[in-house]
Coordinates of N, CA, C and O in Angstrom, one line a residue:
M3 N 0.8 -1.2 0.0 CA 0.0 0.0 0.0 C 0.9 1.2 0.0 O 1.9 1.3 0.8
T4 N 0.5 2.2 -0.8 CA 1.3 3.4 -0.9 C 0.9 4.4 0.2 O -0.3 4.6 0.4
P5 N 1.9 5.0 0.9 CA 1.5 5.9 2.0 C 0.9 7.2 1.4 O 1.2 7.6 0.2
P6 N 0.0 7.8 2.1 CA -0.6 9.0 1.6 C 0.4 10.1 1.4 O 1.4 10.2 2.1
V7 N 0.1 11.0 0.4 CA 1.0 12.1 0.1 C 0.7 13.2 1.1 O -0.5 13.6 1.3
T8 N 1.7 13.8 1.7 CA 1.5 14.9 2.7 C 1.1 16.2 1.9 O 1.4 16.3 0.7
A9 N 0.4 17.1 2.6 CA 0.1 18.4 2.0 C 1.3 19.1 1.5 O 1.3 19.8 0.4
D10 N 2.4 19.1 2.3 CA 3.6 19.8 1.9 C 4.2 19.2 0.6 O 4.6 19.9 -0.3
A11 N 4.2 17.9 0.5 CA 4.7 17.2 -0.7 C 3.8 17.5 -1.9 O 4.3 17.8 -3.0
L12 N 2.5 17.5 -1.7 CA 1.6 17.8 -2.8 C 1.8 19.2 -3.3 O 1.9 19.5 -4.5
A13 N 1.9 20.2 -2.4 CA 2.1 21.6 -2.8 C 3.4 21.8 -3.5 O 3.5 22.5 -4.5
A14 N 4.5 21.1 -3.0 CA 5.8 21.2 -3.6 C 5.8 20.6 -5.1 O 6.4 21.2 -6.0
G15 N 5.0 19.5 -5.2 CA 4.9 18.9 -6.6 C 4.2 19.8 -7.5 O 4.5 20.0 -8.7
I16 N 3.1 20.4 -7.0 CA 2.3 21.4 -7.9 C 3.2 22.6 -8.3 O 3.2 23.0 -9.4
T17 N 3.9 23.1 -7.3 CA 4.8 24.2 -7.6 C 5.8 23.9 -8.6 O 6.1 24.7 -9.6
L18 N 6.4 22.7 -8.5 CA 7.4 22.2 -9.5 C 6.8 22.1 -10.9 O 7.3 22.6 -11.9
Q19 N 5.6 21.6 -11.0 CA 4.9 21.4 -12.3 C 4.5 22.8 -12.8 O 4.6 23.0 -14.1
L20 N 4.2 23.7 -12.0 CA 3.8 25.1 -12.5 C 5.1 25.7 -13.1 O 5.1 26.4 -14.1
D21 N 6.2 25.5 -12.4 CA 7.5 26.0 -12.9 C 7.8 25.4 -14.3 O 8.3 26.1 -15.2
Q22 N 7.6 24.1 -14.4 CA 7.9 23.4 -15.7 C 7.0 23.9 -16.8 O 7.4 24.1 -17.9
L23 N 5.7 24.1 -16.4 CA 4.7 24.6 -17.4 C 5.1 26.0 -17.9 O 5.0 26.4 -19.0
S24 N 5.5 26.9 -16.9 CA 5.9 28.2 -17.2 C 7.1 28.2 -18.2 O 7.2 29.0 -19.2
E25 N 8.1 27.3 -18.0 CA 9.2 27.2 -18.8 C 8.8 26.8 -20.2 O 9.2 27.3 -21.2
R26 N 7.9 25.8 -20.3 CA 7.4 25.4 -21.6 C 6.7 26.5 -22.3 O 6.8 26.7 -23.5
L27 N 5.8 27.2 -21.6 CA 5.1 28.3 -22.2 C 6.0 29.4 -22.7 O 5.8 29.9 -23.8
S28 N 7.1 29.7 -22.0 CA 8.0 30.7 -22.5 C 8.7 30.4 -23.8 O 9.2 31.3 -24.5
Q29 N 8.8 29.1 -24.1 CA 9.4 28.7 -25.4 C 8.4 28.2 -26.4 O 8.8 27.7 -27.5
A30 N 7.1 28.3 -26.2 CA 6.1 27.8 -27.0 C 5.9 28.6 -28.3 O 6.0 29.8 -28.3
E31 N 5.6 27.9 -29.4 CA 5.1 28.6 -30.6 C 3.7 29.1 -30.3 O 3.0 28.7 -29.3
P32 N 3.2 30.0 -31.2 CA 1.8 30.6 -30.9 C 0.7 29.6 -30.6 O -0.1 29.7 -29.7
Q33 N 0.6 28.5 -31.5 CA -0.4 27.5 -31.3 C -0.3 26.8 -29.9 O -1.3 26.6 -29.2
Q34 N 0.9 26.4 -29.6 CA 1.1 25.7 -28.3 C 0.9 26.6 -27.2 O 0.3 26.2 -26.2
A35 N 1.3 27.9 -27.3 CA 1.1 28.8 -26.2 C -0.4 29.0 -26.0 O -0.9 29.1 -24.9
A36 N -1.2 29.1 -27.1 CA -2.7 29.3 -27.0 C -3.3 28.1 -26.3 O -4.2 28.2 -25.5
Q37 N -2.8 26.8 -26.6 CA -3.3 25.6 -26.0 C -3.0 25.6 -24.5 O -3.9 25.3 -23.7
I38 N -1.8 26.0 -24.2 CA -1.4 26.0 -22.7 C -2.3 27.1 -22.0 O -2.9 26.8 -20.9
L39 N -2.4 28.3 -22.6 CA -3.1 29.4 -21.9 C -4.6 29.0 -21.8 O -5.3 29.3 -20.8
R40 N -5.1 28.4 -22.8 CA -6.6 28.0 -22.8 C -6.8 27.1 -21.6 O -7.8 27.3 -20.9
Q41 N -5.9 26.1 -21.4 CA -6.1 25.2 -20.3 C -5.9 25.8 -19.0 O -6.6 25.6 -18.0
V42 N -4.8 26.6 -18.9 CA -4.5 27.2 -17.6 C -5.5 28.2 -17.2 O -5.9 28.3 -16.0
L43 N -6.0 29.0 -18.1 CA -6.9 30.1 -17.7 C -8.4 29.8 -17.7 O -9.2 30.7 -17.4
D44 N -8.7 28.6 -18.0 CA -10.1 28.1 -18.0 C -10.7 28.4 -16.6 O -10.2 27.9 -15.6
A45 N -11.8 29.2 -16.5 CA -12.4 29.6 -15.2 C -13.0 28.4 -14.4 O -13.1 28.5 -13.2
D46 N -13.3 27.4 -15.1 CA -14.0 26.2 -14.4 C -13.0 25.2 -14.1 O -12.8 24.8 -12.9
S47 N -12.2 24.7 -15.1 CA -11.4 23.5 -14.8 C -9.9 23.8 -15.0 O -9.1 22.9 -14.9
G48 N -9.5 25.0 -15.3 CA -8.1 25.3 -15.5 C -7.4 25.6 -14.2 O -8.0 25.6 -13.1
V49 N -6.1 25.8 -14.3 CA -5.3 26.1 -13.1 C -5.8 27.3 -12.4 O -5.9 27.3 -11.2
L50 N -6.1 28.4 -13.1 CA -6.6 29.6 -12.5 C -7.9 29.4 -11.7 O -8.1 29.8 -10.6
G51 N -8.8 28.6 -12.4 CA -10.1 28.3 -11.7 C -9.9 27.5 -10.5 O -10.6 27.7 -9.5
R52 N -9.0 26.5 -10.6 CA -8.8 25.6 -9.4 C -8.1 26.4 -8.3 O -8.3 26.1 -7.1
L53 N -7.2 27.3 -8.7 CA -6.5 28.1 -7.7 C -7.5 29.0 -7.0 O -7.4 29.2 -5.8
S54 N -8.4 29.6 -7.8 CA -9.4 30.4 -7.2 C -10.3 29.6 -6.2 O -10.6 30.1 -5.1
A55 N -10.6 28.4 -6.6 CA -11.4 27.5 -5.7 C -10.6 27.2 -4.4 O -11.1 27.2 -3.3
L56 N -9.3 26.9 -4.6 CA -8.4 26.6 -3.4 C -8.4 27.8 -2.4 O -8.5 27.6 -1.2
V57 N -8.2 29.0 -3.0 CA -8.1 30.2 -2.1 C -9.5 30.4 -1.5 O -9.6 30.8 -0.3
G58 N -10.6 30.1 -2.2 CA -11.9 30.2 -1.6 C -12.1 29.2 -0.5 O -12.6 29.6 0.6
T59 N -11.6 28.0 -0.6 CA -11.6 27.0 0.5 C -10.8 27.5 1.6 O -11.2 27.4 2.8
G60 N -9.6 28.1 1.3 CA -8.8 28.7 2.4 C -9.5 29.8 3.2 O -9.4 30.0 4.4
T61 N -10.4 30.5 2.5 CA -11.2 31.6 3.1 C -12.1 31.0 4.1 O -12.2 31.5 5.3
Y62 N -12.8 29.9 3.8 CA -13.7 29.3 4.7 C -13.0 28.6 5.9 O -13.4 28.7 7.0
V63 N -11.8 28.0 5.6 CA -11.1 27.4 6.7 C -10.6 28.5 7.7 O -10.7 28.3 8.9
T64 N -10.0 29.6 7.1 CA -9.5 30.6 8.0 C -10.6 31.4 8.8 O -10.4 31.8 9.9
K65 N -11.8 31.4 8.1 CA -12.9 32.0 8.8 C -13.3 31.2 10.1 O -13.4 31.8 11.2
H66 N -13.3 29.9 9.9 CA -13.6 29.0 11.0 C -12.6 29.2 12.1 O -12.9 29.3 13.3
H67 N -11.3 29.2 11.7 CA -10.2 29.3 12.7 C -10.1 30.7 13.3 O -9.7 30.8 14.5
A68 N -10.5 31.7 12.5 CA -10.5 33.0 13.1 C -11.6 33.2 14.1 O -11.5 33.8 15.1
Q69 N -12.8 32.6 13.8 CA -13.9 32.7 14.8 C -13.5 31.9 16.1 O -14.1 32.3 17.2
S70 N -12.7 30.9 16.0 CA -12.3 30.2 17.3 C -11.1 30.9 17.9 O -10.6 30.4 18.9
G71 N -10.5 32.0 17.3 CA -9.5 32.7 17.9 C -8.1 32.2 17.5 O -7.1 32.8 18.0
V72 N -7.9 31.2 16.7 CA -6.6 30.7 16.3 C -5.9 31.5 15.3 O -4.8 31.8 15.4
F73 N -6.7 31.9 14.2 CA -6.1 32.8 13.2 C -6.6 34.2 13.4 O -7.7 34.4 13.9
P74 N -5.8 35.2 13.0 CA -6.3 36.6 13.1 C -7.3 36.8 12.0 O -7.3 36.3 10.9
A75 N -8.3 37.6 12.4 CA -9.4 38.0 11.5 C -8.9 38.6 10.2 O -9.5 38.4 9.1
E76 N -7.8 39.3 10.3 CA -7.2 40.0 9.1 C -6.8 38.9 8.0 O -6.9 39.2 6.8
M77 N -6.4 37.8 8.5 CA -6.0 36.7 7.6 C -7.2 36.2 6.8 O -7.1 36.1 5.6
W78 N -8.3 36.0 7.5 CA -9.5 35.6 6.8 C -10.0 36.7 5.8 O -10.3 36.3 4.7
L79 N -10.0 37.9 6.2 CA -10.4 39.0 5.3 C -9.5 39.1 4.1 O -10.0 39.3 3.0
A80 N -8.2 39.0 4.3 CA -7.2 39.1 3.2 C -7.5 37.9 2.2 O -7.4 38.1 1.0
L81 N -7.7 36.7 2.7 CA -7.9 35.6 1.8 C -9.3 35.8 1.1 O -9.4 35.4 -0.1
G82 N -10.2 36.3 1.7 CA -11.5 36.6 1.1 C -11.4 37.6 -0.1 O -11.9 37.4 -1.2
R83 N -10.6 38.7 0.2 CA -10.4 39.6 -0.9 C -9.6 39.0 -2.1 O -9.9 39.2 -3.2
T84 N -8.6 38.2 -1.7 CA -7.8 37.5 -2.8 C -8.7 36.5 -3.6 O -8.6 36.5 -4.8
A85 N -9.6 35.8 -2.9 CA -10.5 34.8 -3.6 C -11.4 35.6 -4.5 O -11.6 35.2 -5.7
N86 N -11.9 36.7 -4.1 CA -12.8 37.5 -4.9 C -12.0 38.1 -6.2 O -12.6 38.1 -7.3
T87 N -10.8 38.5 -5.9 CA -10.0 39.1 -7.0 C -9.7 38.0 -8.0 O -9.8 38.2 -9.3
L88 N -9.3 36.8 -7.6 CA -9.0 35.7 -8.5 C -10.2 35.3 -9.3 O -10.1 35.0 -10.5
Y89 N -11.3 35.3 -8.6 CA -12.6 34.9 -9.3 C -12.9 35.9 -10.4 O -13.2 35.6 -11.5
D90 N -12.8 37.2 -10.1 CA -13.0 38.3 -11.1 C -12.0 38.2 -12.3 O -12.4 38.3 -13.4
L91 N -10.8 37.9 -12.0 CA -9.8 37.8 -13.0 C -10.1 36.6 -13.9 O -10.0 36.6 -15.1
A92 N -10.5 35.5 -13.3 CA -10.8 34.3 -14.1 C -12.0 34.6 -15.0 O -12.0 34.1 -16.2
L93 N -13.0 35.3 -14.5 CA -14.1 35.6 -15.4 C -13.7 36.6 -16.5 O -14.1 36.4 -17.7
D94 N -12.8 37.5 -16.2 CA -12.4 38.4 -17.3 C -11.6 37.7 -18.3 O -11.8 37.9 -19.5
L95 N -10.7 36.8 -17.9 CA -9.9 36.0 -18.9 C -10.8 35.0 -19.6 O -10.4 34.6 -20.7
D96 N -11.8 34.5 -19.0 CA -12.7 33.5 -19.6 C -13.3 34.0 -20.9 O -13.6 33.3 -21.8
E97 N -13.5 35.3 -21.0 CA -14.0 36.0 -22.2 C -13.1 35.7 -23.4 O -13.6 35.8 -24.5
H98 N -11.9 35.4 -23.2 CA -10.9 35.2 -24.3 C -10.7 33.8 -24.6 O -9.8 33.5 -25.5
Q99 N -11.4 32.8 -24.0 CA -11.2 31.4 -24.3 C -11.4 31.1 -25.8 O -10.7 30.3 -26.3
E100 N -12.4 31.7 -26.4 CA -12.7 31.4 -27.8 C -11.5 31.8 -28.7 O -11.2 31.2 -29.7
V101 N -10.8 32.9 -28.3 CA -9.6 33.4 -29.1 C -8.5 32.3 -28.9 O -7.9 31.9 -29.9
F102 N -8.3 31.9 -27.7 CA -7.2 30.9 -27.5 C -7.6 29.6 -28.3 O -6.7 29.0 -28.9
E103 N -8.9 29.2 -28.3 CA -9.3 28.0 -29.0 C -9.1 28.2 -30.5 O -8.6 27.3 -31.2
E104 N -9.4 29.3 -31.0 CA -9.2 29.6 -32.5 C -7.7 29.5 -32.8 O -7.4 28.9 -33.8
I105 N -6.9 30.1 -32.1 CA -5.5 30.1 -32.4 C -4.9 28.7 -32.2 O -4.1 28.3 -33.0
A106 N -5.3 28.0 -31.2 CA -4.8 26.7 -30.9 C -5.1 25.7 -32.0 O -4.3 24.8 -32.3
T107 N -6.2 25.9 -32.7 CA -6.7 24.9 -33.7 C -6.4 25.4 -35.1 O -6.7 24.7 -36.1
R108 N -5.8 26.6 -35.2 CA -5.5 27.2 -36.5 C -4.4 26.4 -37.2 O -3.5 26.0 -36.6
H109 N -4.5 26.3 -38.5 CA -3.4 25.7 -39.3 C -2.2 26.6 -39.3 O -2.4 27.8 -39.3
P110 N -1.0 26.0 -39.2 CA 0.2 26.9 -39.2 C 0.2 27.8 -40.4 O -0.2 27.4 -41.5
L111 N 0.6 29.0 -40.1 CA 0.7 30.0 -41.2 C 1.9 29.7 -42.0 O 3.0 29.3 -41.6
T112 N 1.8 29.9 -43.3 CA 2.9 29.6 -44.3 C 3.7 30.9 -44.6 O 4.7 30.9 -45.2
T113 N 3.2 32.0 -44.1 CA 3.9 33.3 -44.3 C 4.8 33.5 -43.2 O 4.7 33.0 -42.1
S114 N 5.8 34.4 -43.4 CA 6.7 34.7 -42.4 C 6.1 35.6 -41.3 O 5.2 36.4 -41.6
P115 N 6.7 35.6 -40.1 CA 6.1 36.5 -39.1 C 6.4 37.9 -39.4 O 7.2 38.3 -40.2
P116 N 5.7 38.9 -38.7 CA 5.9 40.3 -39.0 C 7.3 40.7 -38.7 O 7.9 40.2 -37.7
T117 N 7.8 41.6 -39.4 CA 9.1 42.1 -39.1 C 9.1 43.0 -37.9 O 8.1 43.5 -37.5
A118 N 10.3 43.3 -37.4 CA 10.4 44.1 -36.2 C 9.9 45.5 -36.3 O 9.6 46.2 -35.4
T119 N 9.9 46.0 -37.6 CA 9.5 47.4 -37.8 C 8.0 47.5 -37.9 O 7.5 48.7 -37.8
Q120 N 7.2 46.4 -38.0 CA 5.8 46.6 -38.0 C 5.3 46.8 -36.6 O 5.6 46.2 -35.6
A121 N 4.4 47.8 -36.5 CA 3.8 48.2 -35.2 C 2.6 47.3 -35.0 O 1.8 47.0 -35.9
T122 N 2.3 46.9 -33.8 CA 1.1 46.2 -33.4 C 0.5 46.9 -32.3 O 1.2 47.5 -31.4
A123 N -0.8 46.8 -32.2 CA -1.5 47.5 -31.1 C -1.8 46.5 -30.0 O -2.3 45.5 -30.2
L124 N -1.5 46.9 -28.8 CA -1.8 46.1 -27.6 C -2.8 46.9 -26.8 O -2.6 48.1 -26.6
V125 N -3.8 46.3 -26.4 CA -4.9 47.0 -25.7 C -4.8 46.4 -24.2 O -5.0 45.2 -24.0
A126 N -4.6 47.3 -23.3 CA -4.6 46.9 -21.9 C -5.9 47.4 -21.2 O -6.3 48.6 -21.4
R127 N -6.5 46.5 -20.5 CA -7.7 46.9 -19.8 C -7.5 46.8 -18.4 O -7.0 45.8 -17.9
G128 N -7.8 47.8 -17.6 CA -7.7 47.7 -16.2 C -9.0 47.9 -15.5 O -9.9 48.5 -16.1
R129 N -9.0 47.5 -14.3 CA -10.2 47.7 -13.5 C -9.9 48.8 -12.5 O -8.9 48.8 -11.8
H130 N -10.8 49.7 -12.4 CA -10.7 50.8 -11.5 C -11.4 50.5 -10.2 O -12.4 49.9 -10.1
R131 N -10.7 50.8 -9.1 CA -11.3 50.4 -7.8 C -11.7 51.7 -7.1 O -11.3 52.7 -7.1

């Protein structure tokens, strides 16, 4: 029988895998990058969605422990704000899933990439608080 994995070992393994995925993403071609981002940023089943759920669970756990006086209330409130922010970010990014899907399934381009002198427009959207 295999001994159960400790929470520390599980978190360390996830951290290592995220580092490996980040390295792969940094070297990915556009289609592979879109595939990776589509899976990572999926609000329901992707890494961001699952991280948001994990922090949400942490909020409930710290609330319980804060009410019993073990954790400071500020910890519970900070985790709650973080869970809300992650959830909002996941929803914002979920709007772009179709674009990632389209790029990920697109046939490779036969033309050369744009030259360095071509200007491209990047649009940044921010949330005002």
